[in-house]
Coordinates of C-alpha atoms and ligand atoms in Angstrom, one line a residue:
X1 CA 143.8 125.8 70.3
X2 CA 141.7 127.1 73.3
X3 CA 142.2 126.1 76.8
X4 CA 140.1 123.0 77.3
X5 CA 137.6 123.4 80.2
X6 CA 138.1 119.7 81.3
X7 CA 136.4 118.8 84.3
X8 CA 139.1 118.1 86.7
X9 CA 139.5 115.4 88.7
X10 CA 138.0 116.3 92.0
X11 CA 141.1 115.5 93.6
X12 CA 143.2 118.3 92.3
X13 CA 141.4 120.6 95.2
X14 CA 140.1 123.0 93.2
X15 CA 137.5 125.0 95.2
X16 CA 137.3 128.3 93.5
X17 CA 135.0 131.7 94.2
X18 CA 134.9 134.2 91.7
X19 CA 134.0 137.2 93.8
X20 CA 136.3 139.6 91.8
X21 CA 134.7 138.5 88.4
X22 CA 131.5 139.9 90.1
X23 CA 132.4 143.4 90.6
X24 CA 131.3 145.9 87.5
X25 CA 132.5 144.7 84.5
X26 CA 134.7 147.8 83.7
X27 CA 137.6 146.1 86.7
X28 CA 138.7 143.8 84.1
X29 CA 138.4 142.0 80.8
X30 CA 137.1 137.9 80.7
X31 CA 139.7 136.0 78.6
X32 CA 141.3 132.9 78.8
X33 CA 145.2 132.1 79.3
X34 CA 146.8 131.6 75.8
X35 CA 147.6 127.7 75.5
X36 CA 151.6 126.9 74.6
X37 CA 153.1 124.7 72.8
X38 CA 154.3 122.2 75.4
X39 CA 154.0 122.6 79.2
X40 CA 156.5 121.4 81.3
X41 CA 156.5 121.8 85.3
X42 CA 160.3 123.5 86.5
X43 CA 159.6 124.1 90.2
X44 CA 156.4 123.6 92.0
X45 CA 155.9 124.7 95.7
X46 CA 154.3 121.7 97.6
X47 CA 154.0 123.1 101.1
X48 CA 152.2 125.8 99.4
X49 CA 150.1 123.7 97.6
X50 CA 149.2 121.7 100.6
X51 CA 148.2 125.1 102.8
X52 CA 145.7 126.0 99.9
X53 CA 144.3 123.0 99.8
X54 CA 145.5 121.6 96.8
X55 CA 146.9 118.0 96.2
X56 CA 150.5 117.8 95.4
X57 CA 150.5 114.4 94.2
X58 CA 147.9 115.5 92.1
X59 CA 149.2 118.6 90.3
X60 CA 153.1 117.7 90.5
X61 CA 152.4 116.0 87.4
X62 CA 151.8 116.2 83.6
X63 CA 147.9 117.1 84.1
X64 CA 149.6 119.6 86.7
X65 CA 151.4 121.3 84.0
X66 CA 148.6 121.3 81.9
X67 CA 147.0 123.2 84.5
X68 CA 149.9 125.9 85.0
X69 CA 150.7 126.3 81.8
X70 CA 147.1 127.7 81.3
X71 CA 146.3 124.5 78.5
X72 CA 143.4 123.2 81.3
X73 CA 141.3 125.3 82.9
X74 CA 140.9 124.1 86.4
X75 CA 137.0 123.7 87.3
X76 CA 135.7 126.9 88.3
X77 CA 137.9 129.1 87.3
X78 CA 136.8 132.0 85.2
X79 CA 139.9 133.7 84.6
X80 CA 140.0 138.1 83.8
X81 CA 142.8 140.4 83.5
X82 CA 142.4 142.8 85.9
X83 CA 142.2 147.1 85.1
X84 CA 144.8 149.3 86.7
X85 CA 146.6 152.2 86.8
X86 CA 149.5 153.6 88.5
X87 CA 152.4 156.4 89.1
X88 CA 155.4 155.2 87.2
X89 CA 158.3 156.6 88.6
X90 CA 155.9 159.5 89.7
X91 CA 153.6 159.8 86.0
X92 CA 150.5 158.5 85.7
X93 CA 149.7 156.0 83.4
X94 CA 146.8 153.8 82.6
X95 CA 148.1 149.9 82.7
X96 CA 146.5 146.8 83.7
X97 CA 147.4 142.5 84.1
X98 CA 149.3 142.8 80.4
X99 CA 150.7 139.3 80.8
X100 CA 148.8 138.1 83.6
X101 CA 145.3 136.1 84.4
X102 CA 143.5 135.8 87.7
X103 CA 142.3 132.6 87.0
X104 CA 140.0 133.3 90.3
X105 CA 140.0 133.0 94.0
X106 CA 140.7 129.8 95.6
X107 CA 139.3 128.8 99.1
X108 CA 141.4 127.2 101.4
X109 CA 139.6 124.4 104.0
X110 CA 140.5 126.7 106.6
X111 CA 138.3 129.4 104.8
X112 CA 140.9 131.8 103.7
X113 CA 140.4 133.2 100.3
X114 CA 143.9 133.6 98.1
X115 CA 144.1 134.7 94.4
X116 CA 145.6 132.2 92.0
X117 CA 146.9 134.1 89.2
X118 CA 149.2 133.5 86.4
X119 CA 152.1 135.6 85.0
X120 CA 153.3 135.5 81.4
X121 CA 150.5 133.9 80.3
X122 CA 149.7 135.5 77.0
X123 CA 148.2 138.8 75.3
X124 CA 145.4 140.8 77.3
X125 CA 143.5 143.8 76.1
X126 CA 145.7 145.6 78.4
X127 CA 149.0 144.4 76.8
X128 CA 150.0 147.8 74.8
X129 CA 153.6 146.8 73.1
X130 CA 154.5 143.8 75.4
X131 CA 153.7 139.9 74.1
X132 CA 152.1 139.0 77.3
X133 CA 154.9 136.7 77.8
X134 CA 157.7 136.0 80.5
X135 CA 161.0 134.4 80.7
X136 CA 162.5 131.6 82.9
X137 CA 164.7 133.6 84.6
X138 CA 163.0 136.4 85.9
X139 CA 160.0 133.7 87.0
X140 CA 162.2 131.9 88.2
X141 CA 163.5 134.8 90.7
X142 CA 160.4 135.8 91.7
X143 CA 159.8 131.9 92.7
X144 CA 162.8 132.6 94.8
X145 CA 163.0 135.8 96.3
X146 CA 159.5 136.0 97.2
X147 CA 159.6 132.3 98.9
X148 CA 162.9 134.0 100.9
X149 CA 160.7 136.6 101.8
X150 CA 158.1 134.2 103.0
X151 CA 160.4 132.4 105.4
X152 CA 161.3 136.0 106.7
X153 CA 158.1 135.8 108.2
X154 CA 157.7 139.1 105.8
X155 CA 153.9 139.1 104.3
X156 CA 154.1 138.8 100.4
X157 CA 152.8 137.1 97.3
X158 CA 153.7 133.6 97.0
X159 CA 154.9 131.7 94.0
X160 CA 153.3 128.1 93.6
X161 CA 154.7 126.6 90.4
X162 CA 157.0 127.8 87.6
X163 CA 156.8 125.8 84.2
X164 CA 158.4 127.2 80.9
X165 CA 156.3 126.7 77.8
X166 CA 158.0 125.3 75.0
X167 CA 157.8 128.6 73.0
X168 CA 160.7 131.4 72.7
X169 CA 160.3 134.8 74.2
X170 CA 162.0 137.2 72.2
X171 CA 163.7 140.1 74.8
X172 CA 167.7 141.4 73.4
X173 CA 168.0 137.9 73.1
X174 CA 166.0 134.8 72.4
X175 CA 165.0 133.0 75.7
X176 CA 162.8 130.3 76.9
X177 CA 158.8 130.9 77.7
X178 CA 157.9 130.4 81.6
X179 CA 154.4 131.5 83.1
X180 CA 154.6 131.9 86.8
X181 CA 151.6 130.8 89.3
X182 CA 151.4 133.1 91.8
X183 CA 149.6 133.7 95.2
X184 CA 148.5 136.3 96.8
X185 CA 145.8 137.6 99.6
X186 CA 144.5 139.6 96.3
X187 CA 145.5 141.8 93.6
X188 CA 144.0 144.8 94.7
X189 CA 146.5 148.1 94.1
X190 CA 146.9 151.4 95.3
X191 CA 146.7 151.8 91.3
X192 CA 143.4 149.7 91.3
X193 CA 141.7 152.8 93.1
X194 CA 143.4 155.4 90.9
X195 CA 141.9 153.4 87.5
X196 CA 138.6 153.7 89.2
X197 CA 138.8 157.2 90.5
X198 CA 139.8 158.1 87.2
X199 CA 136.9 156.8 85.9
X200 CA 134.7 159.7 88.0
X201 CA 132.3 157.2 88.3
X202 CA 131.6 157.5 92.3
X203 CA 129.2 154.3 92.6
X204 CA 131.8 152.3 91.2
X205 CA 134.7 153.5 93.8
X206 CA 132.0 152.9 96.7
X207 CA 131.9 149.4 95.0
X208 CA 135.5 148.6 95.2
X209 CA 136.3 150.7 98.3
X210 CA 133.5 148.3 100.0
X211 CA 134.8 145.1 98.3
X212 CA 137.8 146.1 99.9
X213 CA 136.8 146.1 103.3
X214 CA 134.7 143.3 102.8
X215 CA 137.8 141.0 101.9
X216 CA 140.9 143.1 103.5
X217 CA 139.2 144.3 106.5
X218 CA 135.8 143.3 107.5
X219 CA 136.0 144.9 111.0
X220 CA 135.9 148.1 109.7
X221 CA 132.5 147.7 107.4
X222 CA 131.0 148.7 111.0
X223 CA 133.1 152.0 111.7
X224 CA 131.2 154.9 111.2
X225 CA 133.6 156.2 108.3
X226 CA 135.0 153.2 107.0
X227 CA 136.4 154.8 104.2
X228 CA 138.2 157.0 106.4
X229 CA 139.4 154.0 108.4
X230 CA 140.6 152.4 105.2
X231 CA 143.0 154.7 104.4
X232 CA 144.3 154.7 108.3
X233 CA 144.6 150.8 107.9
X234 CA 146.1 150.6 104.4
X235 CA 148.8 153.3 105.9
X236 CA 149.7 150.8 108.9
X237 CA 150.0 148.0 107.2
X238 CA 152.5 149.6 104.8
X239 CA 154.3 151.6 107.3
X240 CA 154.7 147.7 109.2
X241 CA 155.9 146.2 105.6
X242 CA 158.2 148.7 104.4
X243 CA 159.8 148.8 107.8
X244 CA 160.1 144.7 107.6
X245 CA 162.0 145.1 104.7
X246 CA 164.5 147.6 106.0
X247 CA 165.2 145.0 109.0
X248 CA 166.9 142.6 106.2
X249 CA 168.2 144.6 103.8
X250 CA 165.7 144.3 101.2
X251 CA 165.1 147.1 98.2
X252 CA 162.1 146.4 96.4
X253 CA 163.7 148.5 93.7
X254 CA 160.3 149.6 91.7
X255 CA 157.3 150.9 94.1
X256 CA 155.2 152.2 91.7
X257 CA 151.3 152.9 92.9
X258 CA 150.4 150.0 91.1
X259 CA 152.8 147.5 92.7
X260 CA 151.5 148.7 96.3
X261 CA 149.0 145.7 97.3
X262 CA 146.1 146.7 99.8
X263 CA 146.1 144.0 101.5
X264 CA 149.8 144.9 102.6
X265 CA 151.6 142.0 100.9
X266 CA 154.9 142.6 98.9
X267 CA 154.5 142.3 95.4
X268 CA 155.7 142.6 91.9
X269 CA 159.4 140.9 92.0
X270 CA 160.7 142.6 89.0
X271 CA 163.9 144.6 90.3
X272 CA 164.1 143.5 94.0
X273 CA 167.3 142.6 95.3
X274 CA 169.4 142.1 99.0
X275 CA 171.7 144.8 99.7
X276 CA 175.1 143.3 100.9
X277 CA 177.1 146.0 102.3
X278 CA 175.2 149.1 104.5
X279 CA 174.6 151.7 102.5
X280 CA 171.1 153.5 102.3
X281 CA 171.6 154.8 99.0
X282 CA 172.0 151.7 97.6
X283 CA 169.6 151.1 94.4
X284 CA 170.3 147.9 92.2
X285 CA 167.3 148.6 89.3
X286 CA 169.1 149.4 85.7
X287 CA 166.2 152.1 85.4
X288 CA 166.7 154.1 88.7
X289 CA 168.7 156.6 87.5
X290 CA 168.0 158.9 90.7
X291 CA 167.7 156.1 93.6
X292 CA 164.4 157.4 93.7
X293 CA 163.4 153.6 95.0
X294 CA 166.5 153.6 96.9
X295 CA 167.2 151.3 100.6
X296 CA 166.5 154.5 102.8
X297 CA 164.0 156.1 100.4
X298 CA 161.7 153.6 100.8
X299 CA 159.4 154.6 104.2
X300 CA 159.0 158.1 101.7
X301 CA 157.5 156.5 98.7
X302 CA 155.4 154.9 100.7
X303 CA 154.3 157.8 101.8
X304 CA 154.1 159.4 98.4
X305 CA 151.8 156.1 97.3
X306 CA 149.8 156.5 100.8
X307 CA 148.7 160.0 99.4
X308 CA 147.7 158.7 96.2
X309 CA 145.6 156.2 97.6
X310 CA 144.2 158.8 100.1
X311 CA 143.7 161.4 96.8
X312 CA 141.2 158.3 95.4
X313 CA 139.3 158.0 99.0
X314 CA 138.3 162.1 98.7
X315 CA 135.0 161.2 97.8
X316 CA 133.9 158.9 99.9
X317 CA 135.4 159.9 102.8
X318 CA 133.5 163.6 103.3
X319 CA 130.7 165.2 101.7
X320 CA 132.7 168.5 101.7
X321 CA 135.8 167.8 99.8
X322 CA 137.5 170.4 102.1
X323 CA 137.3 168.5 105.2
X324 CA 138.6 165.1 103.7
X325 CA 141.3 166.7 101.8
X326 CA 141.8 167.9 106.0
X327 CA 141.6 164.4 107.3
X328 CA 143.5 163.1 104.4
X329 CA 146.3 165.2 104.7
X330 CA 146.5 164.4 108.9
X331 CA 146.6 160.8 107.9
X332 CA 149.3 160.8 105.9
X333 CA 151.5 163.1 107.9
X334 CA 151.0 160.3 110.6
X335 CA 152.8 157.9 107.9
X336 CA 156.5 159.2 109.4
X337 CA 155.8 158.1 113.1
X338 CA 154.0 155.3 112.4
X339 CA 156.6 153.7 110.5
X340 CA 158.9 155.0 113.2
X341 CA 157.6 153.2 115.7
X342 CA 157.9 150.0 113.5
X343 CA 161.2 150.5 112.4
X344 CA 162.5 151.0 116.1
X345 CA 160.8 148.3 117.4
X346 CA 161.9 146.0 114.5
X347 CA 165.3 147.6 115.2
X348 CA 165.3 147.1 118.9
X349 CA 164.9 142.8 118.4
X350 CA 167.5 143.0 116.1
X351 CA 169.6 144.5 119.2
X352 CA 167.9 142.3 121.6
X353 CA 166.8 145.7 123.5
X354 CA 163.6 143.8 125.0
X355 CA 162.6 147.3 127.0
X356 CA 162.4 150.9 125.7
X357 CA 164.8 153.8 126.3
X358 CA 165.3 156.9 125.1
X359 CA 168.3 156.9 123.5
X360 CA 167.6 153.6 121.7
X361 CA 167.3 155.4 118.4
X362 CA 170.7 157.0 118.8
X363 CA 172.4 153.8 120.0
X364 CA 170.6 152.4 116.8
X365 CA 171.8 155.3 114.3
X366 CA 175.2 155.4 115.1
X367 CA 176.0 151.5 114.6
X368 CA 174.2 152.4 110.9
X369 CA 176.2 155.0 110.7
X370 CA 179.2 152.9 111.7
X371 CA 178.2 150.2 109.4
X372 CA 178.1 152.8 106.5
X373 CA 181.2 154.1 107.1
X374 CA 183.3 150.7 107.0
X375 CA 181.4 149.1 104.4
X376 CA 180.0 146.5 106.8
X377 CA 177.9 144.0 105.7
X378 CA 174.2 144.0 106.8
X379 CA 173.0 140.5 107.5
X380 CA 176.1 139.6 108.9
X381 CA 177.3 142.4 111.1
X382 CA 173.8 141.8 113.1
X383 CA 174.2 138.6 113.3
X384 CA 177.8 138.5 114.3
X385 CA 176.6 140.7 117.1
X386 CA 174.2 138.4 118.1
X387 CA 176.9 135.8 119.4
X388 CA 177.2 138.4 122.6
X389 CA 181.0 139.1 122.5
X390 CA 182.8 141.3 120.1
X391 CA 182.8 139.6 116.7
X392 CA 185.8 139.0 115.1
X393 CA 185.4 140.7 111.4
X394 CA 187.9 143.3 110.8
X395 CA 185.0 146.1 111.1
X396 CA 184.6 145.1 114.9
X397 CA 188.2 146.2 115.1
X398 CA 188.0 149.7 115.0
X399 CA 187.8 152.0 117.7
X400 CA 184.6 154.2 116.9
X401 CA 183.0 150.1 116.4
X402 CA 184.8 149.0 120.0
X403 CA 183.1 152.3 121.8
X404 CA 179.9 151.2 120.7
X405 CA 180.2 147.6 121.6
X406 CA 180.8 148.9 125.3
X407 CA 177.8 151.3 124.9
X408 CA 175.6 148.3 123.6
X409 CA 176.7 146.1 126.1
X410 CA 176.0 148.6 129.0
X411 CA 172.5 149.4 127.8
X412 CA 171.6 145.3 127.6
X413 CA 172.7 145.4 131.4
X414 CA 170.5 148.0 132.0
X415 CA 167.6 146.0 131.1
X416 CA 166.6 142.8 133.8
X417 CA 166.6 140.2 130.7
X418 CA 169.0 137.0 130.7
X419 CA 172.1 137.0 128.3
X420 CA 169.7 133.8 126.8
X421 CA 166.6 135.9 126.5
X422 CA 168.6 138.5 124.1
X423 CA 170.9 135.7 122.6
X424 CA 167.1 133.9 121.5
X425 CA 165.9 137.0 120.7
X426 CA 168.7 138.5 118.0
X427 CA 168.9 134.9 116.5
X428 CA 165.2 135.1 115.8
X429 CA 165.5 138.2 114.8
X430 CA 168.9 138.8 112.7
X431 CA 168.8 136.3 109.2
X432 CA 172.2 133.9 109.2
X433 CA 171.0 134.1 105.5
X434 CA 169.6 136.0 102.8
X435 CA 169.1 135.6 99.0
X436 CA 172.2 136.7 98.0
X437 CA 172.6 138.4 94.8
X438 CA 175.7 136.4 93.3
X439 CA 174.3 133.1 94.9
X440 CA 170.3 133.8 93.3
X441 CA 172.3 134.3 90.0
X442 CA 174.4 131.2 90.4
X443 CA 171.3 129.1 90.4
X444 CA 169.3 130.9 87.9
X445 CA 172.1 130.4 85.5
X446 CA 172.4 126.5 86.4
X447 CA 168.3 126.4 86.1
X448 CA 168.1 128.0 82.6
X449 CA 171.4 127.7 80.9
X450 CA 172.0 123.9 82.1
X451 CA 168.6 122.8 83.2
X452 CA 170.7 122.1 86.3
X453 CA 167.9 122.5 89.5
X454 CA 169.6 121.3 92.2
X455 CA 171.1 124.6 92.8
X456 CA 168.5 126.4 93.2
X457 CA 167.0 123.5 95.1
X458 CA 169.9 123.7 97.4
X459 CA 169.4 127.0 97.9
X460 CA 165.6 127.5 98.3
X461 CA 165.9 124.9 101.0
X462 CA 168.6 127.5 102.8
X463 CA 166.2 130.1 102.5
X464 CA 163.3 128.1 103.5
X465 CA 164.9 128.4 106.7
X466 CA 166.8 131.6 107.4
X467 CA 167.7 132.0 110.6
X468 CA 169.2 128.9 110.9
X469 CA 173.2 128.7 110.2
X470 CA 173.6 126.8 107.0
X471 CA 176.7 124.4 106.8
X472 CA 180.0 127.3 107.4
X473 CA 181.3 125.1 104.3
X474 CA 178.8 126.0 101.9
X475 CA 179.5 129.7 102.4
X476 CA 175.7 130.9 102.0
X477 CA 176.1 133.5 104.9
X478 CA 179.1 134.7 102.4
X479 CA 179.2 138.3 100.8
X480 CA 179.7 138.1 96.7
X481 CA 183.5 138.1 95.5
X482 CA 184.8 141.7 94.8
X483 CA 183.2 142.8 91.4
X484 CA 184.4 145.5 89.1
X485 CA 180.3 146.0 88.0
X486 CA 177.9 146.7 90.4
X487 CA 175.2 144.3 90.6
X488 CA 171.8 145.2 88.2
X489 CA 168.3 144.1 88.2
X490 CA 165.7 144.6 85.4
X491 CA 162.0 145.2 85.5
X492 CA 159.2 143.1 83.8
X493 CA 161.1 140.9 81.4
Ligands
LIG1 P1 155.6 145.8 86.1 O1 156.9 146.5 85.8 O2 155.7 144.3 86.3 O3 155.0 146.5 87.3 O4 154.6 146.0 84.9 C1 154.1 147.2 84.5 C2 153.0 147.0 83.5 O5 153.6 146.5 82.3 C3 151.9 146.1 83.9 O6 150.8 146.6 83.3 C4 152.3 144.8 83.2 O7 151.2 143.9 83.0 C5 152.9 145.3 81.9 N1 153.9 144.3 81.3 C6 155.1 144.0 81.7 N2 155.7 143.1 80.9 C7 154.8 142.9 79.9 C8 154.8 142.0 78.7 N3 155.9 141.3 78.4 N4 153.7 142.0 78.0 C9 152.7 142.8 78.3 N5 152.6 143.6 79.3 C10 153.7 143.7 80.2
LIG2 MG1 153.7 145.4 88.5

């Protein structure tokens, strides 16, 4: 059976650009998605839908199944698996979409331009030992997380529709098929420019380097290095996410080169998790045997990436290799104060310091280092604090936690800002929810082991809207039970 490249009803949305699919032909391989056995549609994101385009009463459906499952082709598409490479826990290895298709680039009414691309949708050419397949579960998670993410105003991939396949994947046990549609500003990796800088071909790096620009960052094509400019761009952007995810907790638990998106979007959910309790060495992959991806590691392996990326740009940044390796370096050496200064200022909202002062960043490091100490736990702790009087949990009880409140609550005074103007600005700023470890794998386990969604239904619609306080009773805001195992993620299954 081959996909059947049915001529969709018009309806459906479907305006796709291929622009990708244009570039040399070595950035990829042309293949379809491997049909399944029998599609069937779990979750599907309308709101999404609706802000690409697409019709929701048109695709939440049988034909829409069809569609994600990678059975129908929509009209348009012409679907590659994208070349990469990337540092895996620092080694470099050649990899590439192993189990996913970029079925193309679909164009918005508004005129934005957003990858559609499937994941665990069959063999590739760059599948080495994997069968190109993915589970319910993990899709499922991704579907999740990533949506939680979304609604934290932090910018990542999206997830448009799960459906599972009908066919077994076989991991340590047998489990069901799922292919995950996801969205993203574009697929473009740190590890994309280290597959094509390891080609030596230089032509081809201008090529992507330009495309780049052209689709990331069209005011710099003007710049009078814009390669240069490139790299300072990329570095912001990063330094702005990484620092986003540090203001909730979030450990993205696998930041190889290749899971570093250009276009500064979070991607690859494989290991990610919320931390609960404060503590910056907290790691949660199975695999991360030296917290290299850990909490407070992260603004450094950004930096680490940043240089590979910078290491690609050599070429077409300076005719004498000795004076880009010289701007390089300076660029990257800028990575710890620009990140700084969005960390603090992330850090100051969640205080609701609305001016600057000096000390800010000590005010800021000794309630971490409080927080550490007692165990506290993040989301709440800030958003206990952002009540204005001394929350009650037991951590608030302490002397060292009592001296700081007073030290907090002189420095607000200090600034001219109503006790309103903070209040609005910590509750806008401080999550009354997260995606909780132990409540993610409560609905996963009603999703695949009972077919039961209105768990996860239940709780994607808290998420949707996280920083709003959920009903007290149904204990989202909740830290998971005491657990004799610590809590575990897994990559790519
Ligand atoms: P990840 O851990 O998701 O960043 O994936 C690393 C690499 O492994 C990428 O090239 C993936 O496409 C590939 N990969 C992960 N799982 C599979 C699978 N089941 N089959 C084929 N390739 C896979
Ligand atoms: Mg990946």
């Amino acid at each position: 059976m081959t996909p059947s490249n049915t001529q969709n009803r018009p309806e459906a949305g479907w305006k796709f650009d291929n622009t990708y699919a244009r570039l040399p032909e070595a950035f990829y391989a042309r293949l379809n998605p491997v049909p399944v056995r029998e599609p069937k549609l779990v979750v599907f994101n309308e709101a999404l839908a609706q802000a690409l385009g697409l019709n929701p009463a048109d695709l939440n459906s049988e034909e829409g199944a069809a569609i994600f499952a990678g059975n129908r082709l929509p009209e348009g598409a012409e679907p590659i698996a994208q070349a990469y490479a990337g540092h895996q826990f620092g080694y470099f290895t050649m990899l590439g979409d192993g189990r996913a298709i970029l079925l193309g680039e679909q164009v918005t009414p508004q005129g934005e331009r957003f990858d559609i691309q499937f994941k665990g949708s069959g063999k590739t050419p760059f599948s080495r030992n994997g069968d190109g397949r993915a589970a319910l579960g993990p899709m499922l998670r991704e579907y999740i997380i990533s949506e939680a993410l979304h609604a934290l105003d932090i910018p990542t991939t999206r997830s448009l529709a799960v459906v599972t396949t009908g066919e077994p994947v076989f991991r340590e046990t047998t489990l069901q098929g799922s292919i995950l549609t996801r969205i993203a500003a574009s697929h473009i990796r740190v590890g994309t420019f280290q597959y094509v800088a390891a080609r030596g071909k230089p032509d081809e790096l201008q090529t992507l380097a330009d495309y780049t620009i052209q689709r990331h960052f069209p005011d710099l094509a003007g710049d009078e290095n814009p390669y240069f400019a490139l790299l300072g761009a990329v570095i912001k952007l990063q330094a702005s996410l990484v620092a986003r995810w540090l203001m909730v907790g979030f450990i993205h638990g696998v930041m190889n080169t290749d899971n570093m998106a250009l276009g500064g979007e979070t991607i690859d959910y494989g290991p990610c998790a919320f931390m609960d309790a404060y503590d910056p060495n907290t790691v949660f992959s199975s695999i991360d045997h030296n917290g290299r991806y850990a909490y407070g590691r992260q603004p450094q392996i950004a930096q680490w990436n940043l240089a590979r990326f910078a290491e690609t740009l050599l070429p077409l940044m300076h005719a004498n290799q000795q004076e880009a390796l010289t701007m390089a370096n300076q660029a990257i050496a800028g990575f710890p104060d620009t990140f700084q200064h969005y960390w603090l200022a992330g850090m100051r909202a969640k205080l609701g310091l609305l001016n600057a002062e000096d000390d800010d960043g000590t005010l800021i490091k000794d309630l971490l280092d409080g927080m550490h100490k007692h165990g506290a736990d993040f989301t709440n702790t800030f958003r206990d604090l952002s009540s204005g009087s001394l929350p009650e949990a037991s951590v608030f009880q302490t002397p060292d936690f009592k001296q700081w409140f007073e030290r907090w609550q002189a420095r607000l005074k200090r600034q001219p800002d109503s006790k309103e103007a903070v209040r609005q600005c910590m509750k806008t700023h401080n999550p009354a929810v997260i995606a909780r470890n132990h409540r993610v794998e409560e609905a996963l386990a009603a999703a695949v082991e009972r077919a039961d969604l209105t768990v996860m239904e239940e709780l994607l619609g808290v998420l949707s809207q996280p920083f709003q306080d959920p009903p007290e009773e149904a204990g989202y805001h909740l830290p998971p039970p005491p657990s004799a195992e610590p809590y575990r993620t897994f990559c790519g299954t």
